[in-house]
JSON list of C-alpha atoms in Angstrom, two decimals:
[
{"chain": "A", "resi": 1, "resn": "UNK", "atom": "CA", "xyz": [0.00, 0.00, 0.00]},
{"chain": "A", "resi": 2, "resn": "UNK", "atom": "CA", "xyz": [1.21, 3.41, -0.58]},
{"chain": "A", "resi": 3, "resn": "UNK", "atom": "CA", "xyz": [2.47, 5.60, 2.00]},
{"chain": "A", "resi": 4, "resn": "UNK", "atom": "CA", "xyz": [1.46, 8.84, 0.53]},
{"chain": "A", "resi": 5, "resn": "UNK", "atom": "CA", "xyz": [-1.65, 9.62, 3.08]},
{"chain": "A", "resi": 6, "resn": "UNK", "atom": "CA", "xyz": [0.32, 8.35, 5.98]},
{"chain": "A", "resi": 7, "resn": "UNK", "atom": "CA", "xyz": [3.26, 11.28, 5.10]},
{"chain": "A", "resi": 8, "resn": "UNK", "atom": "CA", "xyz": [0.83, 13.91, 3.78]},
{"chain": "A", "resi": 9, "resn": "UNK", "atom": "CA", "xyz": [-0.66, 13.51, 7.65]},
{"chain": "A", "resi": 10, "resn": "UNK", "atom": "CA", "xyz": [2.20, 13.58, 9.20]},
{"chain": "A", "resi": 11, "resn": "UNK", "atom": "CA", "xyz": [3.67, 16.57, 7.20]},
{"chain": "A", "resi": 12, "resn": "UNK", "atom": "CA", "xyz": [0.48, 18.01, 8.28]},
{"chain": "A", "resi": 13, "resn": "UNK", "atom": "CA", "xyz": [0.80, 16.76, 11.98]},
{"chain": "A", "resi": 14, "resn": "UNK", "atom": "CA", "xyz": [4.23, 18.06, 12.02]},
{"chain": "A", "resi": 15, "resn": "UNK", "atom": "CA", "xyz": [3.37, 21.63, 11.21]},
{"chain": "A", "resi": 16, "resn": "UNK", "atom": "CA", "xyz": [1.29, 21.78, 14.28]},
{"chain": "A", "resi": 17, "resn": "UNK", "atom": "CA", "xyz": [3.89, 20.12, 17.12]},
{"chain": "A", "resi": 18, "resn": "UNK", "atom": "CA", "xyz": [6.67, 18.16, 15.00]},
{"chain": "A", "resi": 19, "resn": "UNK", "atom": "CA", "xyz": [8.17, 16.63, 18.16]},
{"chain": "A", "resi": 20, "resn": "UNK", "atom": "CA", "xyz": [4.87, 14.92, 19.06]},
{"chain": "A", "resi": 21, "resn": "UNK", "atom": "CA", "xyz": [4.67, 13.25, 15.88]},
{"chain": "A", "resi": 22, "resn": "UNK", "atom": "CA", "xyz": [8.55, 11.89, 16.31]},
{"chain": "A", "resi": 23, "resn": "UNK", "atom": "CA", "xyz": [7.60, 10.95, 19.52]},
{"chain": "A", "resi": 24, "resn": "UNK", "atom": "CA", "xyz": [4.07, 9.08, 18.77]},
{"chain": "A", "resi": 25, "resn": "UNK", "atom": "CA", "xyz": [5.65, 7.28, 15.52]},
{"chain": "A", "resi": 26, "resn": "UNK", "atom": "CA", "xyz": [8.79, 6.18, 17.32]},
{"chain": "A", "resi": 27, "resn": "UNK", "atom": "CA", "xyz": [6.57, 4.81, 20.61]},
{"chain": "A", "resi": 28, "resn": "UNK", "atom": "CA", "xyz": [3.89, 2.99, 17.79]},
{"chain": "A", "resi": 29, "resn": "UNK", "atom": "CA", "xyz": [7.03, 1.38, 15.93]},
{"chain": "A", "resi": 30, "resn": "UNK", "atom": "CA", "xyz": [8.95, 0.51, 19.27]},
{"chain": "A", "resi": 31, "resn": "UNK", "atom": "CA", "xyz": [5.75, -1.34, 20.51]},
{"chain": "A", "resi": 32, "resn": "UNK", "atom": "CA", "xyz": [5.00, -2.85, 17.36]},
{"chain": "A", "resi": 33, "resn": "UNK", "atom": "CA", "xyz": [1.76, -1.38, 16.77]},
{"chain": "A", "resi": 34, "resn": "UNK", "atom": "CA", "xyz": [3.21, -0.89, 12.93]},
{"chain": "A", "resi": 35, "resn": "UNK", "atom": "CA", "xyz": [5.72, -2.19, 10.89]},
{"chain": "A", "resi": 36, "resn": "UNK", "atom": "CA", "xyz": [5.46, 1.46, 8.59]},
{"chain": "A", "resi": 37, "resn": "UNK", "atom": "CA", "xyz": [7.82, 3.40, 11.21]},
{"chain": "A", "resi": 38, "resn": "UNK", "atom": "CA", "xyz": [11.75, 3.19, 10.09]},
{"chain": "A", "resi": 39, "resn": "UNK", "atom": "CA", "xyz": [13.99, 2.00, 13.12]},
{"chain": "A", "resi": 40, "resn": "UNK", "atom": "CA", "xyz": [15.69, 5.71, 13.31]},
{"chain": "A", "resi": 41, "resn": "UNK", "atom": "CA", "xyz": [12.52, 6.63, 14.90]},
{"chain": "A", "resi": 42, "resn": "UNK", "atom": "CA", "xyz": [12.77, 3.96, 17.29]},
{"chain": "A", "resi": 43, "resn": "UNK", "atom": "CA", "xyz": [16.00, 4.86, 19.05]},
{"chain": "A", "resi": 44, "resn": "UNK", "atom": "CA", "xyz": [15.65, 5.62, 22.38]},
{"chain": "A", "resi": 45, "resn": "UNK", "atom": "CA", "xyz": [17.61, 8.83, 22.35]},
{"chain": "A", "resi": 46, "resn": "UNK", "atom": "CA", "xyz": [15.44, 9.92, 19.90]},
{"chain": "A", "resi": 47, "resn": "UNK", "atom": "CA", "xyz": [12.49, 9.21, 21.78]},
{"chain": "A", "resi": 48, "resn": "UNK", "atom": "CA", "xyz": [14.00, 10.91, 25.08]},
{"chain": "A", "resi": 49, "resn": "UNK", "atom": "CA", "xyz": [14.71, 14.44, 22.79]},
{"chain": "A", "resi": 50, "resn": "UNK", "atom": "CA", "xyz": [11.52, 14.35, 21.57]},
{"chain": "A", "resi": 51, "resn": "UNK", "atom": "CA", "xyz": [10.27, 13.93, 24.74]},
{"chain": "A", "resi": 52, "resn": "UNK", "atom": "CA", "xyz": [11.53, 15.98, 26.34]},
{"chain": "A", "resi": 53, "resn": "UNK", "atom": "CA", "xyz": [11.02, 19.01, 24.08]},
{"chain": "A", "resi": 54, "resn": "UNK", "atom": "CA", "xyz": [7.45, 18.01, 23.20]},
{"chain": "A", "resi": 55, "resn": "UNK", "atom": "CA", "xyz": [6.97, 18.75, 27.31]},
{"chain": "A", "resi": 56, "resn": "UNK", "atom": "CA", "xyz": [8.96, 22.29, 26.17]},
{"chain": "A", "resi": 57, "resn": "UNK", "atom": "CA", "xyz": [6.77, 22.95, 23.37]},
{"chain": "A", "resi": 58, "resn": "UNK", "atom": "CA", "xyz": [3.56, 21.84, 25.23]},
{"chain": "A", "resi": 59, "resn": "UNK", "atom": "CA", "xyz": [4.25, 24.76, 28.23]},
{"chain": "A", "resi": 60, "resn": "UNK", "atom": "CA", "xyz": [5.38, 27.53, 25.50]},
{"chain": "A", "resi": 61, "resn": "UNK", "atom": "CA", "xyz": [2.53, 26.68, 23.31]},
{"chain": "A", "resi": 62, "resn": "UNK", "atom": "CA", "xyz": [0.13, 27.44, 26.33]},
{"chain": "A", "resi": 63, "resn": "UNK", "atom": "CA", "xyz": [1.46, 30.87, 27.21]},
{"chain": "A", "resi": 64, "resn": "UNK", "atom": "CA", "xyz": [0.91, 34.11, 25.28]},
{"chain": "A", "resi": 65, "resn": "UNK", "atom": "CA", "xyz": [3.30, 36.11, 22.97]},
{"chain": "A", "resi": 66, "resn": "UNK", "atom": "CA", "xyz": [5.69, 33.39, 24.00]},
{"chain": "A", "resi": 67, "resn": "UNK", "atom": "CA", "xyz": [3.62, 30.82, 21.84]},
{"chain": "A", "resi": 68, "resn": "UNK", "atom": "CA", "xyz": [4.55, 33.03, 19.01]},
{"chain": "A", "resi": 69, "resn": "UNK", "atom": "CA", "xyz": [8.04, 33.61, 19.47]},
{"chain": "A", "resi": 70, "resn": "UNK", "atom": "CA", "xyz": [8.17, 29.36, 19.82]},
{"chain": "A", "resi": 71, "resn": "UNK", "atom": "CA", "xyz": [6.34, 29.35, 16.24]},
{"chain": "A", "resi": 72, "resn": "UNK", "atom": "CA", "xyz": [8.65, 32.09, 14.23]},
{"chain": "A", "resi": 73, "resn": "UNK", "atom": "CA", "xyz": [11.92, 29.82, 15.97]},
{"chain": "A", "resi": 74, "resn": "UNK", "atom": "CA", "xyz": [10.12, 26.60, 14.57]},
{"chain": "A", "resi": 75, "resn": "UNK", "atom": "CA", "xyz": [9.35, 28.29, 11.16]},
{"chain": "A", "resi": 76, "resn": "UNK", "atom": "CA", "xyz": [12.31, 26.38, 9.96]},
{"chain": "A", "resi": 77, "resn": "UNK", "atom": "CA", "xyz": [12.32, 23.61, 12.26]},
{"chain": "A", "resi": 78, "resn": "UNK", "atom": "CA", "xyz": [8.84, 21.82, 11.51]},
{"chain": "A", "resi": 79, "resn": "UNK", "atom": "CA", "xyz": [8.80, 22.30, 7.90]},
{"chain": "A", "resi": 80, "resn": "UNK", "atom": "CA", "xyz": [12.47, 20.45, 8.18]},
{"chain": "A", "resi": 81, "resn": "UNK", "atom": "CA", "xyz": [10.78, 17.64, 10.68]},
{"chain": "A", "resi": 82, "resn": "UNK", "atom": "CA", "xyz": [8.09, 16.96, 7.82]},
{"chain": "A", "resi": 83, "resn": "UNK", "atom": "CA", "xyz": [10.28, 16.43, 5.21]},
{"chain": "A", "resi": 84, "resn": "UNK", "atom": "CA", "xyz": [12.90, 14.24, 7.14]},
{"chain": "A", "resi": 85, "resn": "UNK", "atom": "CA", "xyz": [9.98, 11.97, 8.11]},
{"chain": "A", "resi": 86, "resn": "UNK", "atom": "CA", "xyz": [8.22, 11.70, 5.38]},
{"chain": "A", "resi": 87, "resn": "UNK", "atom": "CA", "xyz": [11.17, 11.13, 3.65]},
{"chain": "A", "resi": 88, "resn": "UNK", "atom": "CA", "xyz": [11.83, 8.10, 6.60]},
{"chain": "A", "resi": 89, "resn": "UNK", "atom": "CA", "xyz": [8.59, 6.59, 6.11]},
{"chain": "A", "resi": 90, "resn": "UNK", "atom": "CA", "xyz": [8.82, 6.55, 2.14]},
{"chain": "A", "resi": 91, "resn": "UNK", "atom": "CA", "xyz": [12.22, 4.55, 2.94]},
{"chain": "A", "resi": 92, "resn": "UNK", "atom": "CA", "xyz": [10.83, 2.46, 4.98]},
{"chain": "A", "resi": 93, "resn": "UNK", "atom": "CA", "xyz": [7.69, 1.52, 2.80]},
{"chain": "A", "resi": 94, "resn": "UNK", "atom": "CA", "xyz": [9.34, 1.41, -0.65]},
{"chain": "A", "resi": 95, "resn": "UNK", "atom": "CA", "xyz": [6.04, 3.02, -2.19]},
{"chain": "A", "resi": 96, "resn": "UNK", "atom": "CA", "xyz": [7.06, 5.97, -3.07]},
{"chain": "A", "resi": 97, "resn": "UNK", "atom": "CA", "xyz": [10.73, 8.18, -3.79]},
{"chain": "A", "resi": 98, "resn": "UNK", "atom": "CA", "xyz": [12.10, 9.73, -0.59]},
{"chain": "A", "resi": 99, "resn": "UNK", "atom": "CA", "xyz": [12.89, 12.91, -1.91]},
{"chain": "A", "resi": 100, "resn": "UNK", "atom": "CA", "xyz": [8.79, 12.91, -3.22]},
{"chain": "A", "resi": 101, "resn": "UNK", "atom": "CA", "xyz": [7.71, 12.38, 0.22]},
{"chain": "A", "resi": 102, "resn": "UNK", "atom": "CA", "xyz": [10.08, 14.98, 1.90]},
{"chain": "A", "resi": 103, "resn": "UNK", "atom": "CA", "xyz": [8.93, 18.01, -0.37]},
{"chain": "A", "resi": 104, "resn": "UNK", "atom": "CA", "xyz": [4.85, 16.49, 0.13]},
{"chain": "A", "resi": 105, "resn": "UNK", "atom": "CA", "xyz": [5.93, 16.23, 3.93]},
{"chain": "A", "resi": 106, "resn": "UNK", "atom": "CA", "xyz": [7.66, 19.48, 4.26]},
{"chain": "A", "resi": 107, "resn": "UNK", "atom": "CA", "xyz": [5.39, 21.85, 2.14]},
{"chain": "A", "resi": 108, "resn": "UNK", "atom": "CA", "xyz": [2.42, 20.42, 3.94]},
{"chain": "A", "resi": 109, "resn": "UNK", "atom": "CA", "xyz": [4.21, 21.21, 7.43]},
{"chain": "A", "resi": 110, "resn": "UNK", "atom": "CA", "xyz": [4.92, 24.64, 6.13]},
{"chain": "A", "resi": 111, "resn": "UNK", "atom": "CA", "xyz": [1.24, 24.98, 5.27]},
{"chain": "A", "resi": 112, "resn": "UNK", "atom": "CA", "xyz": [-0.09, 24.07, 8.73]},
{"chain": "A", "resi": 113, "resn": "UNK", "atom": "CA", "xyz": [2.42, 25.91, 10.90]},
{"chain": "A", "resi": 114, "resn": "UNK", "atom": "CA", "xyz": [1.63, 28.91, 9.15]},
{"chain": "A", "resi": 115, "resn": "UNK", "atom": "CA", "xyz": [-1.78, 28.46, 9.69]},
{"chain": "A", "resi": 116, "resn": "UNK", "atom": "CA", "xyz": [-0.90, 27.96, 13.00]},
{"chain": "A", "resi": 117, "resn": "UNK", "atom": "CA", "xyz": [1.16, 30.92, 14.02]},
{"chain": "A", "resi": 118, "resn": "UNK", "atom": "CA", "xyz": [-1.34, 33.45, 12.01]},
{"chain": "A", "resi": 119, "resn": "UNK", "atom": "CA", "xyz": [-3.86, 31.85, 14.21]},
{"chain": "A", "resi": 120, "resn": "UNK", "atom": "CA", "xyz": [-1.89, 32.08, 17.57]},
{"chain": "A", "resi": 121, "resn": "UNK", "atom": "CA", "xyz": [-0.99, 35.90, 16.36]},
{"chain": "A", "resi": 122, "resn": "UNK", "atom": "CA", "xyz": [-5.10, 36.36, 16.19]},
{"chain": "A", "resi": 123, "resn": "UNK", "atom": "CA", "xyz": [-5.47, 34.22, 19.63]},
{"chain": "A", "resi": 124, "resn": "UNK", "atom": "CA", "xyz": [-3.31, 36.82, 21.02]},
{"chain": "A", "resi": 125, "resn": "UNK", "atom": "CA", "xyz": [-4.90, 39.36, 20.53]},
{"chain": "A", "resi": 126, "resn": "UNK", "atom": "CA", "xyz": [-7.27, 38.53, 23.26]},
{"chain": "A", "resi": 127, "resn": "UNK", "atom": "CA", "xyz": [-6.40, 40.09, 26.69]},
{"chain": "A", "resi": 128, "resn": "UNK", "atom": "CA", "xyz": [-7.51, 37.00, 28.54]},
{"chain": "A", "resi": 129, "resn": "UNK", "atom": "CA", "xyz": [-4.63, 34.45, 28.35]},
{"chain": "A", "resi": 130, "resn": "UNK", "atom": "CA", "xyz": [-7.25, 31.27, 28.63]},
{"chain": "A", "resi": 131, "resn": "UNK", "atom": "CA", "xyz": [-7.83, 31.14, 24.81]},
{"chain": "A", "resi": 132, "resn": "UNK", "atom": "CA", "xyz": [-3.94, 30.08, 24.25]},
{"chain": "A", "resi": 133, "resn": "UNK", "atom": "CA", "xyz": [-4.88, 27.20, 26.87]},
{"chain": "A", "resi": 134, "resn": "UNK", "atom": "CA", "xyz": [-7.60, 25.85, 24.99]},
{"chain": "A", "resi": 135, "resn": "UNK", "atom": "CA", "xyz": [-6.35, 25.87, 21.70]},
{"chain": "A", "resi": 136, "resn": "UNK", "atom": "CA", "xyz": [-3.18, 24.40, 22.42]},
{"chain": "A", "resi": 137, "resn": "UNK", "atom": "CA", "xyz": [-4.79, 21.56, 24.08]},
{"chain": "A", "resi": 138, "resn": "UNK", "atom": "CA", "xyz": [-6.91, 21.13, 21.10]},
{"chain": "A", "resi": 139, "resn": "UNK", "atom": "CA", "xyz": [-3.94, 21.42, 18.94]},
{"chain": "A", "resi": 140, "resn": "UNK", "atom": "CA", "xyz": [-2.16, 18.71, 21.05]},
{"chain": "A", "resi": 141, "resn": "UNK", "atom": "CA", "xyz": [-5.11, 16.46, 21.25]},
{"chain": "A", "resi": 142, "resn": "UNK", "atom": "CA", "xyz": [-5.45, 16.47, 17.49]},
{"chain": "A", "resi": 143, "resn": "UNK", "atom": "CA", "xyz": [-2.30, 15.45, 16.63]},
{"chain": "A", "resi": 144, "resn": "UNK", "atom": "CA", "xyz": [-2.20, 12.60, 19.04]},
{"chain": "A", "resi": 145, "resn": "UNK", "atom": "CA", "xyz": [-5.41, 11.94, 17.75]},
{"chain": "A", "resi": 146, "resn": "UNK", "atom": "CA", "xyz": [-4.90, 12.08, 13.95]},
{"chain": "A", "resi": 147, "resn": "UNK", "atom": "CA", "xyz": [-1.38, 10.43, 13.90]},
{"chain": "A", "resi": 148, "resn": "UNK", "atom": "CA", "xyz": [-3.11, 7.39, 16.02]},
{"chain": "A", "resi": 149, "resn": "UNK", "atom": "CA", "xyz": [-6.21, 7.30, 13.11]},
{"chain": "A", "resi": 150, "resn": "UNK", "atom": "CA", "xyz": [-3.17, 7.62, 10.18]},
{"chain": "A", "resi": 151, "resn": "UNK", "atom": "CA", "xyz": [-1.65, 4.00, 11.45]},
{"chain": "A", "resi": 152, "resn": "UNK", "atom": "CA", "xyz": [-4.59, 2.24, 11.54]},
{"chain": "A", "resi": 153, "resn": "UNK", "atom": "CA", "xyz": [-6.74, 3.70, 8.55]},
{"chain": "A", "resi": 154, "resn": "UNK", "atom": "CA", "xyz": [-4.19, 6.17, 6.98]},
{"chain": "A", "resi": 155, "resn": "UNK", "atom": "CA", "xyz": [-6.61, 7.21, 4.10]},
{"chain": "A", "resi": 156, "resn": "UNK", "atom": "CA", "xyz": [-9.31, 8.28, 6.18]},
{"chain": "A", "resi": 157, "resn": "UNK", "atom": "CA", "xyz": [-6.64, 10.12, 8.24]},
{"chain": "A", "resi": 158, "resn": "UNK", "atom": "CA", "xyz": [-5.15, 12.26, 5.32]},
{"chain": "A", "resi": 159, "resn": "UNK", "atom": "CA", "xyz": [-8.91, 13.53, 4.35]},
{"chain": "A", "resi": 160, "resn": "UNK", "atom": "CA", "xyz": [-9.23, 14.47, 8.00]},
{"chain": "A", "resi": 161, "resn": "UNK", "atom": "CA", "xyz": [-6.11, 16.32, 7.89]},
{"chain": "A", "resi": 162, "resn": "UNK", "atom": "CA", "xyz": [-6.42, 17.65, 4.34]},
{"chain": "A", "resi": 163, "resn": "UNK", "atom": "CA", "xyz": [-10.09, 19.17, 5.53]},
{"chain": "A", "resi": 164, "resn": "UNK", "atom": "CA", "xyz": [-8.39, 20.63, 8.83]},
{"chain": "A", "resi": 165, "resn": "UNK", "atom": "CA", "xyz": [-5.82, 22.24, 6.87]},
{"chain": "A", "resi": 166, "resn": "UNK", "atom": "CA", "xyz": [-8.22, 23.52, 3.85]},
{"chain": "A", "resi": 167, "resn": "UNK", "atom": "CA", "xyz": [-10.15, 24.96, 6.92]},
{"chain": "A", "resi": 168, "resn": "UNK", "atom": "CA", "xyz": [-7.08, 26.35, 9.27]},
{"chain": "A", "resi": 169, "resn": "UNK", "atom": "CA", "xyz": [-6.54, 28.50, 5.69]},
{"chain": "A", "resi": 170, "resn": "UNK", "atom": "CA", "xyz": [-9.67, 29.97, 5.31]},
{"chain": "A", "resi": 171, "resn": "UNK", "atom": "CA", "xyz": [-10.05, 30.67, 8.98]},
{"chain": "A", "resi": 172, "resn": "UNK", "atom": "CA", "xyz": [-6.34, 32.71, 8.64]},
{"chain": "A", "resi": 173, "resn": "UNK", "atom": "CA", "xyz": [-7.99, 34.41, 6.19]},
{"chain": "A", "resi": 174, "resn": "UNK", "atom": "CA", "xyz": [-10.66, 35.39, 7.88]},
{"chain": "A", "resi": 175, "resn": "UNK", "atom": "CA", "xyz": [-8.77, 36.66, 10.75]},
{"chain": "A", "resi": 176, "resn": "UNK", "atom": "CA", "xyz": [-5.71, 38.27, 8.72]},
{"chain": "A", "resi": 177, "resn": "UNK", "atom": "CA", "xyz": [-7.40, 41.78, 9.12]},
{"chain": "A", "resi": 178, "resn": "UNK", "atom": "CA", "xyz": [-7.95, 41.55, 12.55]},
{"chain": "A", "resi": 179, "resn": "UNK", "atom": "CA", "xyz": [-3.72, 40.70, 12.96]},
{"chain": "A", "resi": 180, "resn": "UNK", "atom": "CA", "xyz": [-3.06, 43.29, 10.99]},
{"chain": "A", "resi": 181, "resn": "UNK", "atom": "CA", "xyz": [-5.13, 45.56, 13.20]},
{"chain": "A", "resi": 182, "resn": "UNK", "atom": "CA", "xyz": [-3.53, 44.49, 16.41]},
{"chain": "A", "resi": 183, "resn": "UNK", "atom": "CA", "xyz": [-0.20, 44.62, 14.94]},
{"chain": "A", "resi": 184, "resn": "UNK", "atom": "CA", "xyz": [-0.68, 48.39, 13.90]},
{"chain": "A", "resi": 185, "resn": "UNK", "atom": "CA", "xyz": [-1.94, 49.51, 17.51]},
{"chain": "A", "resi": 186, "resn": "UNK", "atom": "CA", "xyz": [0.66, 48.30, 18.71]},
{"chain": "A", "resi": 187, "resn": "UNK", "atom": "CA", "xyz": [3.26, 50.35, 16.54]},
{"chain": "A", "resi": 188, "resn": "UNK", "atom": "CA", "xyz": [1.12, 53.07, 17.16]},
{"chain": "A", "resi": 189, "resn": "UNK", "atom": "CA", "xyz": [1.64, 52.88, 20.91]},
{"chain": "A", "resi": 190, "resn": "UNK", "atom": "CA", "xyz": [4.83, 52.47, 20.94]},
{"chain": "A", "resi": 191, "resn": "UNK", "atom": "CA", "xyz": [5.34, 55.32, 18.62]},
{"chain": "A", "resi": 192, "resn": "UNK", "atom": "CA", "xyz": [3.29, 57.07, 20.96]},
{"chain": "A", "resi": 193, "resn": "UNK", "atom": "CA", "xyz": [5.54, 56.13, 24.09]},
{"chain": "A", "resi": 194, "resn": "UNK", "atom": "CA", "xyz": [8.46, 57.18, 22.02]},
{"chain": "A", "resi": 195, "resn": "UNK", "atom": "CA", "xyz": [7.38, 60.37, 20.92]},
{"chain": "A", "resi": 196, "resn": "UNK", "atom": "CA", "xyz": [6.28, 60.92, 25.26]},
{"chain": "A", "resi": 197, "resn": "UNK", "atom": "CA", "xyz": [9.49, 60.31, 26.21]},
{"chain": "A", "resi": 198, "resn": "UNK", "atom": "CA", "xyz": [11.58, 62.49, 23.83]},
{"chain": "A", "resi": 199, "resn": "UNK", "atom": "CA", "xyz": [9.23, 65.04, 24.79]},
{"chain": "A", "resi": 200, "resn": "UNK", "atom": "CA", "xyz": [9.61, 64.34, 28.23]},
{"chain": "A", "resi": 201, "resn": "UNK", "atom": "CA", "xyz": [13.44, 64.29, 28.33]},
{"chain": "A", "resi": 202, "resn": "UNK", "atom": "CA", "xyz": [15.41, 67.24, 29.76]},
{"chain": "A", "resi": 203, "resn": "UNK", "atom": "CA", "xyz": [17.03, 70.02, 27.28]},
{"chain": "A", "resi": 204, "resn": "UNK", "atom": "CA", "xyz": [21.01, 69.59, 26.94]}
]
C-alpha cells in the first residue's frame, strides 16, 4: 500500500507540534503497533529528545506572545521535521521516492504551521490568556489523535487532515485583518511612548 496519506498527515501533523509526531511514531514502531515506522525513529535517544522538548513545546505553546516567538523559531524547524519523516517513512515503505515524500511532507508542514502561528498571532490578541490554553490543548489532542487514526486507517486520516488544513486557511484568512489591526496599535503605541518620552526628556 502506498504511504502517501500516511506522510501527507504527518507533514500536516508536524506543522502543528513536529516533536509529538517523532515521539508518537517512534513509541507505535517501538511497541509494534506498525511495521510502517523506520527503526531511526525507534532509538531511544530519539524518543527521550523528543520527549523531552514536546513537554517544552507543550508549556510555551500554552502561554501568550511566547507561543509566538516558539512558532517564528520553529518556522524552519517543523517544515524540516516533515520532510525528514516523510522522507523516513517513504524509505521504509518502498512506495514511493524519498525525496517525493520529503517536499509532500515538508510543504504540507509549512502549510499548517503557518496556519498555526497566524492563528496564535489572532489568539493573542485577546487580553484574557485562557484562549492560548484551549487551543493548544486542542492542537495537542489532534495530533495525538490524527497520527493514532493515520496507522490504523491512513486514508481516512489524510482527508481528516487535508479538511483541517483547507479549513485552518480559510479561517487565517478570515482573521488576517484583525492581525493586521492588532499589529498596527501596537506600533502606534509604541510610537506614541516614544514620541512621550523624547518630549519628556530634559534640554542639553
Amino acid at each position: 500500500m502506498s504511504v502517501l496519506p500516511l506522510v501527507f498527515t504527518s507533514g500536516w501533523a508536524s506543522g502543528i507540534n513536529a516533536y509529538a509526531v517523532v515521539l508518537l511514531l517512534g513509541l507505535f514502531g517501538a511497541t509494534g503497533l506498525t511495521d510502517e515506522v523506520p527503526a531511526s525513529l525507534q532509538r531511544t535517544d530519539v524518543l527521550v529528545v523528543a520527549g523531552v522538548l514536546f513537554l517544552c513545546e507543550a508549556v510555551a505553546d500554552k502561554i501568550p506572545y511566547v507561543d509566538s516567538v516558539w512558532d517564528s523559531v520553529h518556522t524552519v524547524i517543523r517544515p524540516a521535521a516533515g520532510a525528514v519523516v516523510g522522507a523516513l517513512l517513504a524509505g521504509q515503505s518502498g512506495s514511493l521516492p524519498e525525496i517525493a515524500a520529503g517536499a509532500l511532507g515538508g510543504s504540507t508542514a509549512l502549510a499548517s504551521h503557518l496556519v498555526k502561528a497566524g492563528t496564535r498571532m489572532a489568539v493573542n490578541t485577546s487580553p484574557e490568556p485562557f484562549s492560548n490554553v484551549v487551543l493548544s490543548g486542542a492542537e495537542d489532542l489532534g495530533v495525538a489523535g490524527i497520527v493514532t487514526f493515520a496507522m490504523f486507517h491512513p486514508v481516512a486520516a489524510a482527508v481528516v487532515a487535508a479538511v483541517l488544513l483547507a479549513a485552518g486557511i480559510a479561517l487565517l484568512v478570515y482573521l488576517w485583518s484583525r492581525i493586521r489591526r492588532f499589529w498596527r496599535r501596537r506600533a502606534q503605541r509604541r510610537e506614541e511612548k516614544r514620541m512621550g518620552a523624547v518630549r519628556g526628556a530634559p534640554p542639553h
